[in-house]
Amino acid sequence: MLVMNSISRIYRSETIQTHGLRDFSLTVEQGEFVAVTGPSGSGKSTFLNVAGLLDNFDQGDYLLDGISVKGMNDTQLSSLRNEKIGFIFQNYNLIPDYSIADNVDMPLRYRGFSKAERKERVEYALEKVGLAARLDYLPSQLSGGQQQRVAIARALAGSPKILLADEPTGNLDSLMARQVMELLHRLNQDGTTIIMVTHDPDQAREVNRNVQIVDGQITDAKIYAPVEAKEAANA
Amino acid sequence: MLSYYLKLALINFKRAPSLYALVLLTLSVGVGLVCANYALISVMSGDPIPEKSNQLFHVSMNTWPNENNTHGEPLYILRYRDAMMIEESSIPKHSFVMFETSAYVRDSASASLSRRSGKVRATTHGFFALTNAPFAYGEGFSENTGQVVVIGHNMNQEVFGGGNNVGKTLEIAGELFTVIGILAQWDLRPKYYHATENRAFDQTDDLYIPLETVIDQNWRAQARTSAADSWQHMPQTRERNVYYLQAWVELPTNADKAQFQQYLDNYSQTLKDSGEHPLAIRNELNDVNQWLAKQEVVDDKILAFAIATALFLIVCVFNASSLLLSRFHAGKFEVGLRRAIGASKQQVLMQGMIESTVLGAVISLTAIGLSGLFLALSIEMLPNLRNLAVLNANTLLAGVLLSIVTANLSSFYAIYRANRYTISAELK
Amino acid sequence: MNIKALIKSLLLRKFTTGLLVLQLALTLGLIVNSGILALDTQEKLSQQTGLDLDNTLVVEMLPTSGAYKDSDYYRSITLEDFAKIEAMPGVKGIAPSVQLPIQHGGWNSNVNPVDNPEALQTDNHLNYVAVFYTRYNLTEVFGLKLLDGRLLNENDIHDPTNEVRPNVVITDALAKALYPDKSAVGQMTNLGLVVGVVGNMVINPRFGMDKQYAMFFNNPIYFDGITQHYVINVAPGMMESVRKNVTDVILAVQPERDIYNIYTMREHISNFYQTDQGLASLFTTLVVLMILITAISSYAYAQFHMTQQTRLIGIRRALGASKKDILLYVLTENWLVYVLGCILGIAAAIGFNILLSQYISLSKPSIELSLIGIGIMFMASTIATWLPAKKTSNIPPVIATRTV
């Protein structure tokens, strides 16, 4: 699903070069739920930006769903992003004066779906996150957890191959965070690949694969891997 | 997708209505002023007879009989015998010689003795065919003599109250004339056939009367007249060196033009041979547009003001640019989001341009309204422009285009900046 | 006040700062040049003409009846007009003239001493001497002083059919041009014998006083197709009543005349410069609009800055800056931009002046006008900045501790 091979991302200023990612390799299979952890400034965000095609890289290869993205122009990257990737942000990033439906509808517009198909997909996605009744609400009329669910619906609406979540529960209290995590797990069980950056070790433990980034590289892929360990023990 | 962009544009306008109103006002004033000015210039520099402006030629000659001709250039006014030499030639398809004067007019059948002033074109009969003068009723004269008159639309309205009055009799400067033709409304801008003495934007004439008749009646030319001999009465000018007639010829082909030029030069040579042409032989044929350019009918004051209005428009665009840039700063998060969910740079650019174009379209409406206002103001301040303050289709189109271009120009930097931002920088 | 920090903050907003500087510069350029146009026009209107502008009335008319083609009839009516007008209270004198001083075009002739036709070659102005075919008293009606010889009188008859050259009076400028070394009185020109020299009046304002050549004949023109001007010298304070009644007096003599214009010489001159005044007014209108637009920009610039820096300003306040300090901070920023604009604006004024002078004649920018322009801009931009600056200074220090 996602194959990164010896990726380097270097930030240059006038005097210094910093590596955002250094000789970074990672393979994520279809249906995996991967938690990415690491200290601040370790390169988590760079990884997410590169993986999400928001940022380009300097060296290495990146295959997304079997397609090499190296050397693609902006239009190609944009349509690939639109088709294959769904983003979930810590701050939800809903447009405050758009209705819930219009927010979810946004990525579908750029896909060029017909009006009927867009409507169907918006309703389906909102149903999936349990907000089908709130189509015409404004984001401000919802709780934080509900807003994040709208954001997830927006990410889902275009049936992406992979969801990229950046601290999706960072702004939520524990109850709401729980609901969002359960939703993500459900989606994962339905077959959606998810990569989630998180600070929370407990959340990391819930998922079937852990990746820790330090200084732009993967250190020990099994650091929080009790789930896998349990499975291994059971085996 | 277009309808989606239009919807987004409307949402954006609603988000900051006062800011967009300010942009609208600024650009409308700027475009309106430029348009008003453009309207004046486009009328001033317009081609009054596009169907054959390159086939009609004004004739200037250098036949002044003394050596101390201080005019420098060949004269644009001719003496009677030079003019008749032109009339006699069969080379031009049409030709006429004429001068301008005025007379007081009344309907001879009217009980009232009050008279109206009318501008008179004393001309030979070729005038009507050469200028394509539009007839509403009747026709022009075919001789250069006779007590007949062709009247203009306005005179027909004023004296007779309009309608077909061919055959009626007018009292003009105390003489009786039969109306044989009535012109339709004739707006000739510039009035190329008399573009000298700053008269290019006078209205077309009220009365067209055969040349010889006017000379016989001793109505003096009310335009530039230069005399090398003394004279008292107009009939004397037929023999004397009095220069007051202007001549136009229609020469459809280059060969005709060359042939006619030769004809003029031969005439001057015979004068020279008989010792009557002390100056160099310089006979000039200028076509309509050359002649208008030579007469500098485009008012320099308006050109100077055009520079000022252009600078003003630039200032307006600057103003709008900085206003719209602040709008962009408020909205860059949304651009980042759209990019993240898969909008390409082109799509974001397209959205920005469609928004600007919608804005431009709205601006064009107010700008055209304002340009009418500014035009009225210009005439108030420069009454000599009264006759050219027209918003024609050209100007309206230019106004719409200019509005859209300036609106796009004003938002260009904001859109450019929005697109240059690293997408991820705006999102967390 | 830390100017360095200010400059840095301006540089952070290169684009908007640059735009505002350019706007200020262009506006100053336009203000200065509009000022020049207005002053130039004022100067033209108030120039010395040698004429008594406020006490000279002109009546323009044309006969409307064919009877006037008979010049004897025309003359007799005119003489009756004169008698009736001279009898009006307040009228000091009347003379007819085919032309006026300060007009476009006119009646001109070449004039030279009979024994010196070469004079025409050395002084081209002698080819265009204004010739006044008028009654003997026009110079008096215009109020021109006699400098040498005598004025014309009723006996100086000019019969154009007669070969004898008439007696003429000329202006001082013409006398000096024709006879630089001696008195012109008693000299014979190609058009007549000079019997007197009068003071100069402006005939063509494009030339200096020493080129105002004019010659006067006692020979009124009676052509029915040519506009007749009655020039009337009115006693001070009587203009109103003469102006009101003169039409009736003339039409009472014979009604078939079209009196289409009555004006004082003062109005005549302002009419002559109407397009200059019109252009100056157009420019002034533009200046007002431009100052308005630039003020909006100054406002938006400061306002935008405020919304961008709310938190930073809050921190400043929390660290002990007073409201006045903040107010001054925002205003100083504006003044810095304004100073840059003015420096560029002087260049813009000069450039604009050169550009305009390709089309119209106008004076060079002066220091006084530039200073006035700078003053106007200072007021406009300071007023425009005041409101956002005031708002900025009202940002509470507590903002600093809030997380955004």
GROMACS .gro file of C-alpha atoms in nm, chain B residues 22 25-26 29 33 67-68 70-71 101-102 104-105 113 115 117 171-175 198 217-222 224 231-233 299-305 307-309 311-312 314-323 325-327 329 332 374 377-378 380-384 413-414 417, chain C residues 12 15-16 18-20 22-23 26-27 30 61-67 69 104 107 110 120-121 124 127-128 160-161 223-227 256 258-260 274-279 281-286 289-300 304 308 352 355-356 358-360:
model
  140
  257LEU     CA    1  -1.418   4.915  -0.075
  260LEU     CA    2  -1.561   5.136  -0.505
  261THR     CA    3  -1.190   5.198  -0.558
  264VAL     CA    4  -1.385   5.499  -0.965
  268LEU     CA    5  -1.247   5.775  -1.490
  302GLU     CA    6   0.751   8.529  -5.220
  303ASN     CA    7   0.698   8.636  -4.863
  305THR     CA    8   0.513   8.322  -4.410
  306HIS     CA    9   0.285   8.024  -4.378
  336THR     CA   10  -2.052   8.083  -4.348
  337SER     CA   11  -2.376   8.145  -4.168
  339TYR     CA   12  -3.041   8.374  -4.063
  340VAL     CA   13  -3.331   8.160  -4.171
  348LEU     CA   14  -4.062   8.722  -3.859
  350ARG     CA   15  -3.516   8.404  -3.767
  352SER     CA   16  -2.908   8.132  -3.714
  406GLU     CA   17  -3.598   8.281  -4.651
  407ILE     CA   18  -3.222   8.275  -4.599
  408ALA     CA   19  -3.045   8.608  -4.541
  409GLY     CA   20  -3.332   8.781  -4.713
  410GLU     CA   21  -3.336   8.558  -5.023
  433ASN     CA   22  -1.066   7.373  -3.411
  452GLN     CA   23  -2.498   8.679  -5.271
  453ASN     CA   24  -2.178   8.811  -5.112
  454TRP     CA   25  -2.189   8.596  -4.798
  455ARG     CA   26  -1.839   8.602  -4.661
  456ALA     CA   27  -1.646   8.299  -4.550
  457GLN     CA   28  -1.649   8.260  -4.174
  459ARG     CA   29  -0.969   8.135  -4.230
  466TRP     CA   30  -1.105   9.303  -5.202
  467GLN     CA   31  -1.447   9.420  -5.090
  468HIS     CA   32  -1.708   9.184  -5.232
  534ASP     CA   33  -0.717   6.747  -2.775
  535ASP     CA   34  -0.380   6.761  -2.599
  536LYS     CA   35  -0.549   6.856  -2.276
  537ILE     CA   36  -0.746   6.533  -2.283
  538LEU     CA   37  -0.430   6.336  -2.355
  539ALA     CA   38  -0.263   6.503  -2.058
  540PHE     CA   39  -0.561   6.417  -1.842
  542ILE     CA   40  -0.201   6.024  -1.830
  543ALA     CA   41  -0.330   6.146  -1.496
  544THR     CA   42  -0.626   5.908  -1.500
  546LEU     CA   43  -0.181   5.692  -1.294
  547PHE     CA   44  -0.493   5.717  -1.086
  549ILE     CA   45  -0.265   5.237  -1.105
  550VAL     CA   46  -0.307   5.382  -0.757
  551CYS     CA   47  -0.652   5.225  -0.740
  552VAL     CA   48  -0.511   4.886  -0.837
  553PHE     CA   49  -0.240   4.922  -0.571
  554ASN     CA   50  -0.503   5.007  -0.317
  555ALA     CA   51  -0.717   4.711  -0.414
  556SER     CA   52  -0.413   4.483  -0.413
  557SER     CA   53  -0.324   4.562  -0.057
  558LEU     CA   54  -0.686   4.531   0.052
  560LEU     CA   55  -0.391   4.075   0.027
  561SER     CA   56  -0.531   4.115   0.376
  562ARG     CA   57  -0.826   3.909   0.259
  564HIS     CA   58  -0.415   3.637   0.490
  567LYS     CA   59  -0.493   3.109   0.370
  609PHE     CA   60  -1.744   6.163  -1.506
  612LEU     CA   61  -1.846   6.633  -1.521
  613SER     CA   62  -1.584   6.666  -1.796
  615GLU     CA   63  -1.925   7.072  -1.730
  616MET     CA   64  -1.561   7.170  -1.697
  617LEU     CA   65  -1.465   7.160  -2.064
  618PRO     CA   66  -1.780   7.264  -2.254
  619ASN     CA   67  -1.599   7.248  -2.586
  648TYR     CA   68  -0.042   3.890  -0.584
  649ALA     CA   69  -0.278   3.753  -0.320
  652ARG     CA   70   0.107   3.419  -0.243
  675LEU     CA   71   0.839   4.203   0.673
  678PHE     CA   72   0.466   4.418  -0.070
  679THR     CA   73   0.204   4.626   0.108
  681GLY     CA   74   0.596   4.909  -0.128
  682LEU     CA   75   0.248   4.958  -0.268
  683LEU     CA   76   0.167   5.225  -0.014
  685LEU     CA   77   0.423   5.407  -0.451
  686GLN     CA   78   0.070   5.529  -0.395
  689LEU     CA   79   0.209   5.907  -0.728
  690THR     CA   80  -0.042   6.104  -0.524
  693LEU     CA   81  -0.033   6.452  -0.901
  724MET     CA   82  -2.459   9.060  -3.265
  725LEU     CA   83  -2.548   8.980  -3.623
  726PRO     CA   84  -2.814   9.140  -3.840
  727THR     CA   85  -3.084   8.886  -3.928
  728SER     CA   86  -3.249   9.070  -4.214
  729GLY     CA   87  -3.137   9.092  -4.574
  730ALA     CA   88  -3.177   9.470  -4.559
  732LYS     CA   89  -2.667   9.376  -4.705
  767HIS     CA   90  -0.851   8.288  -3.128
  770TRP     CA   91  -0.812   9.013  -3.855
  773ASN     CA   92   0.135   9.249  -4.263
  783LEU     CA   93   0.879   9.152  -4.253
  784GLN     CA   94   1.165   8.910  -4.288
  787ASN     CA   95   0.777   8.754  -3.837
  790ASN     CA   96   0.315   8.965  -4.076
  791TYR     CA   97   0.033   8.923  -3.825
  823PRO     CA   98  -1.085  10.187  -4.916
  824THR     CA   99  -1.175  10.266  -5.276
  886PHE     CA  100  -2.071   9.353  -4.356
  887ASP     CA  101  -2.388   9.174  -4.264
  888GLY     CA  102  -2.229   8.830  -4.240
  889ILE     CA  103  -1.964   8.926  -3.989
  890THR     CA  104  -2.013   8.940  -3.615
  919GLU     CA  105  -3.383   9.257  -3.683
  921ASP     CA  106  -2.959   8.877  -3.313
  922ILE     CA  107  -2.783   8.988  -2.995
  923TYR     CA  108  -2.637   8.657  -2.888
  937GLN     CA  109  -1.207   7.823  -2.002
  938THR     CA  110  -1.034   7.507  -2.118
  939ASP     CA  111  -0.733   7.583  -1.898
  940GLN     CA  112  -0.962   7.633  -1.602
  941GLY     CA  113  -1.158   7.322  -1.695
  942LEU     CA  114  -0.845   7.110  -1.709
  944SER     CA  115  -1.062   7.165  -1.224
  945LEU     CA  116  -1.051   6.812  -1.367
  946PHE     CA  117  -0.708   6.764  -1.217
  947THR     CA  118  -0.826   6.900  -0.885
  948THR     CA  119  -1.116   6.654  -0.885
  949LEU     CA  120  -0.872   6.375  -0.956
  952LEU     CA  121  -1.020   6.127  -0.532
  953MET     CA  122  -0.659   6.018  -0.523
  954ILE     CA  123  -0.601   6.156  -0.174
  955LEU     CA  124  -0.914   5.971  -0.066
  956ILE     CA  125  -0.793   5.643  -0.213
  957THR     CA  126  -0.449   5.687  -0.060
  958ALA     CA  127  -0.604   5.766   0.276
  959ILE     CA  128  -0.806   5.444   0.250
  960SER     CA  129  -0.482   5.260   0.182
  961SER     CA  130  -0.307   5.419   0.479
  962TYR     CA  131  -0.603   5.321   0.693
  963ALA     CA  132  -0.607   4.965   0.565
  967PHE     CA  133  -0.416   4.523   0.883
  971GLN     CA  134  -0.171   4.086   1.255
 1015PHE     CA  135   0.492   6.354  -1.424
 1018LEU     CA  136   0.535   6.366  -1.918
 1019LEU     CA  137   0.257   6.626  -1.911
 1021GLN     CA  138   0.470   6.670  -2.389
 1022TYR     CA  139   0.105   6.759  -2.428
 1023ILE     CA  140   0.037   7.085  -2.250
   0.00000   0.00000   0.00000
